[in-house]
Coordinates of C-alpha atoms in Angstrom, one line a residue:
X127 CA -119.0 81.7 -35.6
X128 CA -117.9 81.0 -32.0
X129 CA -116.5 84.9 -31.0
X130 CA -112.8 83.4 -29.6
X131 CA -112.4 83.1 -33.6
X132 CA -110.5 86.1 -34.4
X133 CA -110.5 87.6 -37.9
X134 CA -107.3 87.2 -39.9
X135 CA -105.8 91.0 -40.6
X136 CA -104.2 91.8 -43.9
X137 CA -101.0 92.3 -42.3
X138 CA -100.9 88.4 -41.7
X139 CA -102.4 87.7 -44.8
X140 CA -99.6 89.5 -46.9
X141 CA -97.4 87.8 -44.4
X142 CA -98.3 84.5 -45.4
X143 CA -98.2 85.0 -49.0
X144 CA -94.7 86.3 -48.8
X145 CA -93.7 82.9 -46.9
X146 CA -95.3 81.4 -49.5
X147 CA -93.5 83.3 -52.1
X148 CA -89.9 82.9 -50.5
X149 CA -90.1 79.4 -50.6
X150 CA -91.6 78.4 -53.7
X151 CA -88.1 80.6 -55.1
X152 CA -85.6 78.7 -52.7
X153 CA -87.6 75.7 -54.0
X154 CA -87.0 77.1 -57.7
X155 CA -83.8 78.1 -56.8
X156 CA -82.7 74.7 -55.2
X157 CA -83.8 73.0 -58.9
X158 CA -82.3 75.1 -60.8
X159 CA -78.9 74.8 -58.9
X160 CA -79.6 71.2 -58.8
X161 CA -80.6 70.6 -62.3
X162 CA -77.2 73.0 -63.5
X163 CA -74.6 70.7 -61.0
X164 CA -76.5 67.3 -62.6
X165 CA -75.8 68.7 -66.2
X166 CA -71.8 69.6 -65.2
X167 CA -71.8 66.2 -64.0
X168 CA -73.5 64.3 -66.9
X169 CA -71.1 66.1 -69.5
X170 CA -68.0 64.3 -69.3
X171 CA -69.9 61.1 -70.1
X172 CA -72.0 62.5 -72.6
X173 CA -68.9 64.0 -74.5
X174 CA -67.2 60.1 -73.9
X175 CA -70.3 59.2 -75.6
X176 CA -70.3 61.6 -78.9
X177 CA -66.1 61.2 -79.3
X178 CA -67.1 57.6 -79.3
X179 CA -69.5 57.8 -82.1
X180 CA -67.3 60.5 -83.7
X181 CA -65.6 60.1 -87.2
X182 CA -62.1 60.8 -86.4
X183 CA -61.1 64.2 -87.9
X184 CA -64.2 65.3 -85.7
X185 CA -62.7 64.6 -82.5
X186 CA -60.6 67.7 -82.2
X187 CA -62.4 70.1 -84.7
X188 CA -62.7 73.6 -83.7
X189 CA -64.8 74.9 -83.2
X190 CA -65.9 71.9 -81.0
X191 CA -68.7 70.2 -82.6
X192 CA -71.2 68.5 -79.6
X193 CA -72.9 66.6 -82.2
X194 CA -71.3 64.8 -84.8
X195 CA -72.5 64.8 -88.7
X196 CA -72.8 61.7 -88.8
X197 CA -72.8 58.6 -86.6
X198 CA -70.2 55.7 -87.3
X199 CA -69.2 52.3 -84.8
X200 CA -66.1 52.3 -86.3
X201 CA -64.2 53.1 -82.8
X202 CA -66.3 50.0 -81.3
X203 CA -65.0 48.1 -83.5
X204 CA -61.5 49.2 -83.6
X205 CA -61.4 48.6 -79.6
X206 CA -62.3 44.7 -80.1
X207 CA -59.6 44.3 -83.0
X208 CA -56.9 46.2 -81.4
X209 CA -56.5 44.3 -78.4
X210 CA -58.5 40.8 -77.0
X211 CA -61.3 43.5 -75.6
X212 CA -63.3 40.9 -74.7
X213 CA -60.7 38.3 -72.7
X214 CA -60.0 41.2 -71.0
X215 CA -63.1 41.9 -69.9
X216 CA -63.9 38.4 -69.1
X217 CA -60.8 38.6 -66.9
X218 CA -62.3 41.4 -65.2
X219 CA -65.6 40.1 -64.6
X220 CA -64.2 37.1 -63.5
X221 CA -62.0 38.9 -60.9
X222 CA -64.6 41.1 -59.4
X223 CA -66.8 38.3 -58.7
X224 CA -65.4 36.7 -57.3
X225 CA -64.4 39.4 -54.8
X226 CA -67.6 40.2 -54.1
X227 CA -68.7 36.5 -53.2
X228 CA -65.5 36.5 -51.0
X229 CA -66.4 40.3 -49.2
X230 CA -70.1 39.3 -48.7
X231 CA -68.9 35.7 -47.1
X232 CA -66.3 36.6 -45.1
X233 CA -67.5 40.4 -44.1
X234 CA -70.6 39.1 -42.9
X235 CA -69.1 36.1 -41.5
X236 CA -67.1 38.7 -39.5
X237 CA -69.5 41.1 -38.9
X238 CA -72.0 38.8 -37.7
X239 CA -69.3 38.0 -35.1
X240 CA -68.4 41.9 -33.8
X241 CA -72.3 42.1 -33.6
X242 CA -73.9 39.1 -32.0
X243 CA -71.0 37.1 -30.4
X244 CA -69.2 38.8 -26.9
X245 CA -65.9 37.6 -26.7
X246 CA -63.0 39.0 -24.7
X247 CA -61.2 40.7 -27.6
X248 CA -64.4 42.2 -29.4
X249 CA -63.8 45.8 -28.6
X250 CA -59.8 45.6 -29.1
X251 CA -60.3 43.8 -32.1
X252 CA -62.7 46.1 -34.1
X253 CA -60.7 49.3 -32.7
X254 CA -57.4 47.7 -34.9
X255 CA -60.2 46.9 -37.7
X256 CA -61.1 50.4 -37.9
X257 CA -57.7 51.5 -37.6
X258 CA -56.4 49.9 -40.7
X259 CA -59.2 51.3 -42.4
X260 CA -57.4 54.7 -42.3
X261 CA -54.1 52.7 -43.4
X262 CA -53.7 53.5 -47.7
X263 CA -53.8 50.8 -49.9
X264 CA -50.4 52.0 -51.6
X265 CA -48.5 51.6 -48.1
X266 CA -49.3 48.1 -47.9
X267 CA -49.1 47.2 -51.6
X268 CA -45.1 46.6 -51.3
X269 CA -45.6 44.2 -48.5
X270 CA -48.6 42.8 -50.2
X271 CA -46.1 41.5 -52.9
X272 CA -43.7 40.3 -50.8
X273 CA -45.7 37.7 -49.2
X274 CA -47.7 36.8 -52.3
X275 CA -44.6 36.1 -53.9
X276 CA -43.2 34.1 -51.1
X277 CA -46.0 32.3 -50.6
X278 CA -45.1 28.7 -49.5
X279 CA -45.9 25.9 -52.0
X280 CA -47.4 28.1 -54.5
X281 CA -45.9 28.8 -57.7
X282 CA -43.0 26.0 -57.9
X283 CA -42.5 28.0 -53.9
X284 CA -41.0 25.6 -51.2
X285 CA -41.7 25.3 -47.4
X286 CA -40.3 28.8 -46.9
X287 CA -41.2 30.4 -49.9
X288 CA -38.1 30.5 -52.1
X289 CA -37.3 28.9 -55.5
X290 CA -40.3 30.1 -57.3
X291 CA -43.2 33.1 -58.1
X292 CA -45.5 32.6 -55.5
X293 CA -49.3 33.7 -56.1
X294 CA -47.4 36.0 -58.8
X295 CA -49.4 36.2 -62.1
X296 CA -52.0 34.4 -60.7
X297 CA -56.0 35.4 -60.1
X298 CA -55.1 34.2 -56.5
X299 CA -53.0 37.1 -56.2
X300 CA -55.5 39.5 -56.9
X301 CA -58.5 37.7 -54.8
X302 CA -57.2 36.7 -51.5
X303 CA -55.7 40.1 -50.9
X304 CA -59.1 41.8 -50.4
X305 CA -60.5 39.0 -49.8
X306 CA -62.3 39.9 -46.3
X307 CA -61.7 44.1 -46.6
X308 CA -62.2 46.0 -43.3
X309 CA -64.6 48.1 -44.7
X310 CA -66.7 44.9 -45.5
X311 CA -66.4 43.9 -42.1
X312 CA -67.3 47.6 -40.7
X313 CA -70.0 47.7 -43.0
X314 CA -71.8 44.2 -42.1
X315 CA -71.0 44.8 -38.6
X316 CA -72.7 48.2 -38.7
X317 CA -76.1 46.5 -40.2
X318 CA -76.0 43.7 -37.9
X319 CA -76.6 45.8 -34.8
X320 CA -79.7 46.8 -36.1
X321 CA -81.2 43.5 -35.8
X322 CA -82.5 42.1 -32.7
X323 CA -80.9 39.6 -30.9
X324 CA -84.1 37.5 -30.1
X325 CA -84.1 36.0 -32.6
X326 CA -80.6 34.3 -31.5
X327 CA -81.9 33.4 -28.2
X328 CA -84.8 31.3 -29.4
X329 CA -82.6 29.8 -31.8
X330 CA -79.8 28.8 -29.2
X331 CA -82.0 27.1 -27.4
X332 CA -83.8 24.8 -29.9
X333 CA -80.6 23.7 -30.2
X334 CA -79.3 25.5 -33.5
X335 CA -75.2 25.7 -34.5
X336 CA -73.8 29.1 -34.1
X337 CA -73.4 29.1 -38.6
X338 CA -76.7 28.1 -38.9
X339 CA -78.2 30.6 -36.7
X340 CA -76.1 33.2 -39.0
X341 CA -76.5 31.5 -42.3
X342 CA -80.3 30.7 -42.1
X343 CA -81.8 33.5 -39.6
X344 CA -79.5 36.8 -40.0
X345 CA -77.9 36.5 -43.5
X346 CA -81.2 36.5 -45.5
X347 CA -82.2 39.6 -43.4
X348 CA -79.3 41.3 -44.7
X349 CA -80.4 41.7 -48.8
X350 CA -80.4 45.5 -48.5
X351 CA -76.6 45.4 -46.5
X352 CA -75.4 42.8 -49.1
X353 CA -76.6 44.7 -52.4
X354 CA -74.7 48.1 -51.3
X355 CA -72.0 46.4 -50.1
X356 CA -71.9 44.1 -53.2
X357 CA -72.2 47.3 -55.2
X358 CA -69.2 48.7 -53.9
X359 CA -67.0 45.5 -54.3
X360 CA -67.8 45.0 -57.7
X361 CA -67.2 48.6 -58.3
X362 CA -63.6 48.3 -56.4
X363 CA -62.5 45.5 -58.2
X364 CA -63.8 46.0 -61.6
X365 CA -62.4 49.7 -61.7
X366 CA -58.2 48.1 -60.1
X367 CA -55.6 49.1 -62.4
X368 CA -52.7 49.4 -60.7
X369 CA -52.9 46.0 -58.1
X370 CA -53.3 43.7 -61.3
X371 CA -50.8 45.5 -63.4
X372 CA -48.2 44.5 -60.7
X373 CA -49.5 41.2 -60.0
X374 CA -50.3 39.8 -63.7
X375 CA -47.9 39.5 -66.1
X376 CA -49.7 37.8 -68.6
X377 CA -51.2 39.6 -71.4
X378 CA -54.0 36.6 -71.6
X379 CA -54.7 37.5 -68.0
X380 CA -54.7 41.2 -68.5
X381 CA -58.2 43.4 -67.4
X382 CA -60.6 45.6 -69.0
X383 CA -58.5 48.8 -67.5
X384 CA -55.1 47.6 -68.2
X385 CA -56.6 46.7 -71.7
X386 CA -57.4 50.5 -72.2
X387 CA -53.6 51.7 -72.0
X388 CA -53.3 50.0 -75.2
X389 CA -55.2 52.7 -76.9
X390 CA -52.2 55.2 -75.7
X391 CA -48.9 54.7 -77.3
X392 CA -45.8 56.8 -78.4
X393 CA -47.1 59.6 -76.2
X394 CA -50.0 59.8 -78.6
X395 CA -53.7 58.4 -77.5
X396 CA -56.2 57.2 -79.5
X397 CA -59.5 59.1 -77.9
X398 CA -61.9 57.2 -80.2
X399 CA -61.4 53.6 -79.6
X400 CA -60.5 54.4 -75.7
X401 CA -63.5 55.8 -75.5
X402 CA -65.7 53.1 -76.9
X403 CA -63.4 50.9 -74.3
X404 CA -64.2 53.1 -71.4
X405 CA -68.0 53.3 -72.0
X406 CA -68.2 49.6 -72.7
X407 CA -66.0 48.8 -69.3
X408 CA -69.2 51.2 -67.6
X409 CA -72.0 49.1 -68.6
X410 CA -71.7 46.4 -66.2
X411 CA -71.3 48.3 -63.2
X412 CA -74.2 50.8 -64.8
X413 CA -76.2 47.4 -65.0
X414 CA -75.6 46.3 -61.4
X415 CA -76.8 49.4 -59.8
X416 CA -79.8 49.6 -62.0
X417 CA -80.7 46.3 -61.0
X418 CA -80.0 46.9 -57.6
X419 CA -80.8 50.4 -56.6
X420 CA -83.2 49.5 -54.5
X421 CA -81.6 47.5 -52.0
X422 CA -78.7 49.9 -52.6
X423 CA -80.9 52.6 -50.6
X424 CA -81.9 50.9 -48.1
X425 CA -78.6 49.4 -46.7
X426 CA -77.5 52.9 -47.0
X427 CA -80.3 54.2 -44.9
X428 CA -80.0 51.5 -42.1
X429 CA -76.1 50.6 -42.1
X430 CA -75.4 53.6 -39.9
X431 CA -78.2 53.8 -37.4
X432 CA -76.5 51.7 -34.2
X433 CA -73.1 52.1 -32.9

């Protein structure tokens, strides 16, 4: 043993196993806090869940029973008989589709722009962009229906928007609206950055169009940026209640959320059917994310790195 090797005392020793000590507790501790705030969380949806399976003069027994007796699907079917559940959820699905195809066209389309192409307004441009961002939705919404309803030629509409209802109780209403969101925009913008602009050079100059540099060489590098950002669109527009209750009129047009009030009436609610409604308007949105979790991650990790 080379003699510069000094021999380790007891004091340091004991030292480290006290270091070792503290933090396998802060590691305990940190689960246990962790496992505690996960179960808080999960128990709203795990007492939707049991109502929803619940014979009815169970729902409000006391003392509360967590687990029912017995298990009935009475309330699942009682929420497709009540109302049309499912053209209402049609309607929805239909709805927040297409918003999402519209936010990851016309976001990127955008984005790709604040990112790769300098033009004299860029800067000024995406300062208002970000700006409107911290506008809320419910200070817009009453011009928002202005010019939907006055929009020309739509709606038995003329050239100045009079005579009829506009976009009014229409699908259009609700789509072009949020058709290219500023967060979309931010958001694509934000992932673009990251990528190198080499690849643009060497494309200019074998001659490519401006789209098909972005449509064929920068969109399908964007999967991770598209999947979060698709994730949060269908999210957005699945979960709108109060934009389509002001827009849609119809009851045959009606979505999954505004189908849910039907279940409270009289000033009296009926938890058991609104319950089946609310878990069955989550699977969709539970079935995206599952699917897409992992591209969800990674446009998180890599949307924020370049200013």
């Amino acid at each position: 043993m080379s003699s510069r090797t000094a021999a380790v005392s007891p004091a340091q020793a004991l030292g480290g196993r006290s270091v070792r000590t503290s933090r396998t507790l802060w590691n305990a501790a940190f689960y246990i806090v962790a496992i505690a705030i996960s179960a808080f969380m999960f128990l709203p949806f795990f007492w939707s869940l049991v109502t929803s399976l619940k014979p009815n003069d169970e729902i409000f027994s006391m003392p509360i029973r967590w687990l029912p007796s017995r298990l009935t699907l009475e309330h699942y079917r009682s929420a497709f008989t009540t109302v049309p559940f499912g053209l209402y959820f049609w309607n929805s699905l239909v709805l927040a589709v297409a918003g999402v195809a519209c936010n990851l066209f016309f976001g990127s389309l955008s984005g790709y722009a604040f990112a790769k192409l300098p033009f004299r307004l860029n800067k000024p441009l995406f300062r208002v962009l970000l700006a409107a961002m911290m506008i809320p939705g419910i200070v817009t919404m009453i011009p928002s229906f202005y010019v939907l309803k006055h929009f020309p030629f739509a709606g038995g509409n003329d050239w100045y928007g009079a005579g009829g209802n506009g976009l009014q109780n229409s699908f259009w209403g609700i789509i072009l609206p949020g058709a290219s969101g500023s967060f979309a925009v931010f958001f694509m913008r934000q992932f673009f950055l990251t990528l190198p602009s080499d690849m643009m050079e060497m494309a200019r100059i074998e001659g490519c169009r401006e789209f098909r540099i972005f449509w064929n060489i920068y969109l399908p590098l964007t999967k991770p940026a598209l999947a979060t950002l698709g994730i949060f669109t269908f999210q957005a527009g699945w979960n709108s209640f109060l934009w389509p209750m002001i827009v849609l009129n119809d009851p045959n047009k009606a979505t999954v959320q505004m189908g849910l009030q039907a279940f409270s009436f009289n000033h009296q609610t009926d938890f058991g059917p609104m319950m089946a409604g609310a878990l069955i308007a989550v699977l969709p949105i539970l079935v995206l994310f599952l699917l897409l979790q992992k591209y969800f991650v990674q446009g998180i990790a890599f949307s924020g790195i370049k200013g």
